[in-house]
Amino acid sequence: MNVLVWLTAILFILMIVIGGKKGVRSFLSLFLNFGVLFITIFLMTNPKNSPIILTLIACTVISWISLFYINEMSSKTVTAFISTMITIVILLLFIVFVTEKSMIRGFGEESTEEISIFSLYISVDFVQIGASVIIISTIGAILEVAISIATSMHEILHHNPFISRKKLFTSGLSIGKDILGTDTNTLFFAFFGGYLSLLIWFKDLSYSIGDIINSKVFATEMIMIFCAGIGIALIIPITSSVNAYYLIKKREKTENAL
């Protein structure tokens, strides 16, 4: 417990020193987002509640906290929020379809011994739960890409006020290409780092490469990585197009008013 307190204090001090008031809001947002996730998980245990709808609500609240509470209300955060919600809806529909077709819902045979003492009749839709897990795991990376592209495109228009919509959109895509590789690798290593013990367990069980690839546990993690990467790839053109449309429209209204 003392270690947790010290680490929390060190993080809080560093965020204040480096980020100032925004650092304080960023620190508080961690607990707010944790509260949102805790409430969402608690509500998912009720069979009457749809995990998909709860996930959409949770992602909306998390996006609001991460964008408007930390960075305050501005045209950058508004366009980033719109882009994020469009991407989440598209990705969620795609993930539900993939989860249904790939038959990865439920527990793998490796977990049979651990869960044998529990009742499996819990009346929870594991297809929707699996989709919710992937979305919640990806929301942070999607938000990061959205606000990064939105901020960069606003700066481009500020320094080049007469840029065309097409060139502004192309600039957003170019920025996204640089972010795509690093964020995809971040997700890849984050997932594999968290499941390193699983890979070691596969080795102890003398699994062949074919057994590992066809294992439900491994397949689930790989699908999560690929879907998360698809989400990051989708947010780039969506954010670029939303910002290009909004910024040029705003410039045209300003010119007409003059």
Coordinates of C-alpha atoms in Angstrom, one line a residue:
M1 CA 0.0 0.0 0.0
N2 CA 2.9 2.4 0.8
V3 CA 4.4 1.8 -2.6
L4 CA 1.1 2.7 -4.3
V5 CA 0.8 5.9 -2.2
W6 CA 4.4 6.9 -3.0
L7 CA 4.0 6.2 -6.7
T8 CA 0.7 8.2 -6.8
A9 CA 2.4 11.1 -5.0
I10 CA 5.4 11.1 -7.4
L11 CA 3.1 11.0 -10.4
F12 CA 1.0 13.8 -9.0
I13 CA 4.1 16.0 -8.3
L14 CA 5.6 15.4 -11.8
M15 CA 2.3 16.2 -13.5
I16 CA 2.0 19.4 -11.5
V17 CA 5.6 20.5 -12.2
I18 CA 5.5 19.7 -15.9
G19 CA 1.8 20.2 -16.7
G20 CA 0.7 22.9 -14.3
K21 CA -3.1 23.3 -14.0
K22 CA -3.5 21.0 -17.0
G23 CA -1.4 18.4 -15.2
V24 CA -3.7 18.5 -12.2
R25 CA -6.7 18.0 -14.4
S26 CA -4.9 15.2 -16.2
F27 CA -4.2 13.5 -12.8
L28 CA -7.8 13.9 -11.6
S29 CA -9.1 12.5 -15.0
L30 CA -7.3 9.2 -14.3
F31 CA -9.6 8.7 -11.3
L32 CA -12.7 10.0 -13.1
N33 CA -12.1 7.6 -16.0
F34 CA -11.5 4.7 -13.5
G35 CA -14.8 5.5 -11.9
V36 CA -16.5 5.5 -15.3
L37 CA -15.0 2.0 -16.1
F38 CA -15.9 0.7 -12.7
I39 CA -19.5 1.7 -13.0
T40 CA -19.7 0.4 -16.5
I41 CA -18.4 -3.0 -15.5
F42 CA -20.8 -3.1 -12.6
L43 CA -23.7 -2.4 -14.8
M44 CA -22.6 -5.0 -17.4
T45 CA -23.2 -7.7 -14.8
N46 CA -27.0 -7.0 -15.1
P47 CA -28.3 -9.2 -18.0
K48 CA -30.9 -6.5 -18.7
N49 CA -28.2 -4.0 -19.7
S50 CA -26.6 -4.1 -23.2
P51 CA -22.8 -4.1 -23.0
I52 CA -22.6 -2.4 -26.4
I53 CA -24.8 0.5 -25.3
L54 CA -23.0 0.8 -22.0
T55 CA -19.7 0.8 -23.8
L56 CA -20.8 3.6 -26.1
I57 CA -22.0 5.7 -23.1
A58 CA -18.7 5.0 -21.3
C59 CA -16.6 5.9 -24.3
T60 CA -18.6 9.1 -24.7
V61 CA -18.0 10.1 -21.1
I62 CA -14.3 9.1 -21.2
S63 CA -13.9 11.1 -24.4
W64 CA -15.6 14.1 -22.8
I65 CA -13.3 13.9 -19.7
S66 CA -10.1 13.4 -21.7
L67 CA -10.9 16.1 -24.2
F68 CA -13.1 18.8 -22.7
Y69 CA -12.1 18.5 -19.0
I70 CA -8.3 18.3 -19.6
N71 CA -8.0 20.5 -22.7
E72 CA -11.1 22.6 -22.1
M73 CA -13.7 23.4 -24.8
S74 CA -12.3 24.6 -28.1
S75 CA -12.7 23.9 -31.8
K76 CA -9.8 21.4 -31.6
T77 CA -11.4 19.3 -28.9
V78 CA -14.9 19.5 -30.5
T79 CA -13.6 18.1 -33.8
A80 CA -11.5 15.5 -32.0
F81 CA -14.6 14.5 -30.0
I82 CA -16.8 14.2 -33.2
S83 CA -14.1 12.2 -35.0
T84 CA -13.6 9.9 -32.0
M85 CA -17.3 9.1 -31.7
I86 CA -17.7 8.4 -35.4
T87 CA -14.7 6.0 -35.3
I88 CA -16.0 4.2 -32.2
V89 CA -19.4 3.6 -33.7
I90 CA -17.9 2.2 -36.9
L91 CA -15.3 0.1 -35.1
L92 CA -17.8 -1.2 -32.6
L93 CA -20.1 -2.5 -35.4
F94 CA -17.1 -4.1 -37.1
I95 CA -15.8 -5.7 -33.9
V96 CA -19.2 -7.2 -33.0
F97 CA -19.3 -8.8 -36.5
V98 CA -15.7 -10.1 -36.2
T99 CA -16.3 -11.5 -32.7
E100 CA -19.5 -13.3 -33.8
K101 CA -17.8 -14.8 -36.9
S102 CA -14.5 -15.8 -35.3
M103 CA -16.2 -17.7 -32.4
I104 CA -13.8 -16.3 -29.8
R105 CA -16.4 -15.6 -27.2
G106 CA -16.3 -17.3 -23.9
F107 CA -13.4 -19.0 -22.1
G108 CA -10.6 -21.0 -23.7
E109 CA -9.9 -24.6 -22.7
E110 CA -6.8 -23.4 -20.8
S111 CA -9.2 -21.7 -18.3
T112 CA -11.3 -24.8 -17.7
E113 CA -9.7 -25.9 -14.5
E114 CA -9.7 -22.5 -13.0
I115 CA -13.4 -21.8 -13.6
S116 CA -14.7 -25.3 -13.0
I117 CA -15.8 -24.4 -9.5
F118 CA -17.9 -21.5 -10.7
S119 CA -21.3 -21.5 -12.4
L120 CA -21.2 -20.7 -16.1
Y121 CA -24.8 -19.7 -16.3
I122 CA -24.3 -16.0 -15.8
S123 CA -26.6 -14.7 -18.6
V124 CA -24.0 -12.4 -20.1
D125 CA -23.6 -12.0 -23.9
F126 CA -19.8 -12.7 -24.4
V127 CA -19.9 -11.5 -28.0
Q128 CA -20.8 -8.0 -26.8
I129 CA -18.5 -8.3 -23.8
G130 CA -15.6 -9.1 -26.1
A131 CA -16.4 -6.2 -28.4
S132 CA -16.6 -3.9 -25.3
V133 CA -13.2 -5.0 -24.1
I134 CA -11.6 -4.2 -27.4
I135 CA -13.2 -0.8 -27.7
I136 CA -12.3 0.2 -24.1
S137 CA -8.7 -1.0 -24.7
T138 CA -8.5 1.2 -27.8
I139 CA -10.2 4.4 -26.7
G140 CA -7.0 5.9 -25.2
A141 CA -5.0 5.5 -28.4
I142 CA -7.9 6.7 -30.6
L143 CA -8.3 9.9 -28.5
E144 CA -4.5 10.5 -28.6
V145 CA -4.5 10.3 -32.4
A146 CA -7.6 12.5 -32.8
I147 CA -6.4 15.4 -30.7
S148 CA -2.9 15.2 -32.1
I149 CA -4.1 15.5 -35.7
A150 CA -6.7 18.2 -34.8
T151 CA -4.1 20.3 -33.0
S152 CA -1.6 20.0 -35.9
M153 CA -4.2 20.9 -38.5
H154 CA -5.3 24.0 -36.6
E155 CA -1.6 25.0 -36.5
I156 CA -1.2 24.4 -40.2
L157 CA -4.2 26.6 -41.0
H158 CA -3.0 29.3 -38.6
H159 CA 0.4 29.6 -40.3
N160 CA -1.1 29.1 -43.8
P161 CA -4.5 30.8 -43.8
F162 CA -5.1 30.4 -47.5
I163 CA -4.5 26.6 -47.7
S164 CA -7.1 24.7 -49.7
R165 CA -9.3 22.0 -48.1
K166 CA -7.7 19.3 -50.1
K167 CA -4.2 20.3 -49.1
L168 CA -5.3 20.6 -45.5
F169 CA -6.8 17.1 -45.6
T170 CA -3.6 15.7 -47.2
S171 CA -1.6 17.4 -44.4
G172 CA -3.7 15.7 -41.8
L173 CA -3.1 12.3 -43.4
S174 CA 0.6 12.9 -43.6
I175 CA 0.6 13.7 -39.8
G176 CA -1.4 10.6 -39.2
K177 CA 1.0 8.4 -41.1
D178 CA 3.8 9.3 -38.7
I179 CA 1.5 8.5 -35.7
L180 CA 0.1 5.3 -37.1
G181 CA 3.3 3.2 -36.9
T182 CA 4.3 4.2 -33.4
D183 CA 0.8 3.8 -31.9
T184 CA 0.2 0.5 -33.6
N185 CA 3.5 -0.8 -32.1
T186 CA 2.5 0.6 -28.7
L187 CA -0.7 -1.4 -28.7
F188 CA 1.1 -4.5 -30.0
F189 CA 3.7 -4.5 -27.2
A190 CA 1.2 -3.4 -24.6
F191 CA -1.0 -6.5 -25.3
F192 CA 1.9 -8.9 -25.6
G193 CA 3.6 -7.4 -22.5
G194 CA 0.5 -8.0 -20.5
Y195 CA 0.2 -11.6 -21.7
L196 CA 3.8 -12.6 -21.6
S197 CA 3.0 -15.1 -18.9
L198 CA 0.5 -16.7 -21.2
L199 CA 3.2 -17.3 -23.8
I200 CA 5.5 -18.8 -21.2
W201 CA 2.6 -21.1 -20.2
F202 CA 2.2 -22.2 -23.8
K203 CA 5.8 -23.2 -23.8
D204 CA 5.5 -25.1 -20.5
L205 CA 2.5 -27.0 -22.0
S206 CA 4.6 -27.8 -25.1
Y207 CA 2.2 -26.2 -27.5
S208 CA 3.2 -26.3 -31.1
I209 CA 3.0 -23.2 -33.3
G210 CA -0.3 -24.5 -34.7
D211 CA -1.7 -25.2 -31.3
I212 CA -0.8 -21.6 -30.2
I213 CA -2.4 -20.0 -33.3
N214 CA -5.6 -22.0 -32.9
S215 CA -5.8 -21.4 -29.2
K216 CA -8.9 -19.3 -28.4
V217 CA -6.9 -17.3 -25.8
F218 CA -4.2 -16.4 -28.3
A219 CA -6.6 -15.8 -31.2
T220 CA -8.6 -13.4 -29.0
E221 CA -5.6 -11.4 -28.1
M222 CA -4.4 -11.2 -31.8
I223 CA -7.9 -10.1 -32.9
M224 CA -7.9 -7.4 -30.2
I225 CA -4.5 -6.1 -31.5
F226 CA -5.7 -6.1 -35.1
C227 CA -9.0 -4.4 -34.3
A228 CA -7.2 -1.8 -32.2
G229 CA -4.9 -1.1 -35.1
I230 CA -7.8 -0.8 -37.5
G231 CA -9.3 1.8 -35.1
I232 CA -6.1 3.8 -35.1
A233 CA -6.0 3.6 -38.9
L234 CA -9.7 4.7 -39.2
I235 CA -9.4 7.7 -36.9
I236 CA -6.7 9.3 -39.2
P237 CA -8.8 9.9 -42.3
I238 CA -11.9 10.6 -40.3
T239 CA -10.2 13.3 -38.1
S240 CA -8.5 14.8 -41.2
S241 CA -11.8 15.0 -43.1
V242 CA -13.8 16.4 -40.1
N243 CA -11.1 19.0 -39.4
A244 CA -10.6 20.0 -43.0
Y245 CA -14.4 20.5 -43.5
Y246 CA -14.8 22.4 -40.2
L247 CA -11.8 24.7 -40.5
I248 CA -12.4 25.7 -44.2
K249 CA -16.1 26.2 -43.4
K250 CA -15.2 28.4 -40.5
R251 CA -12.8 30.4 -42.7
E252 CA -15.4 30.9 -45.4
K253 CA -17.9 32.2 -42.9
T254 CA -15.4 34.6 -41.5
E255 CA -14.6 35.9 -45.0
N256 CA -18.3 36.3 -45.9
A257 CA -18.9 38.2 -42.7
L258 CA -16.1 40.7 -43.7

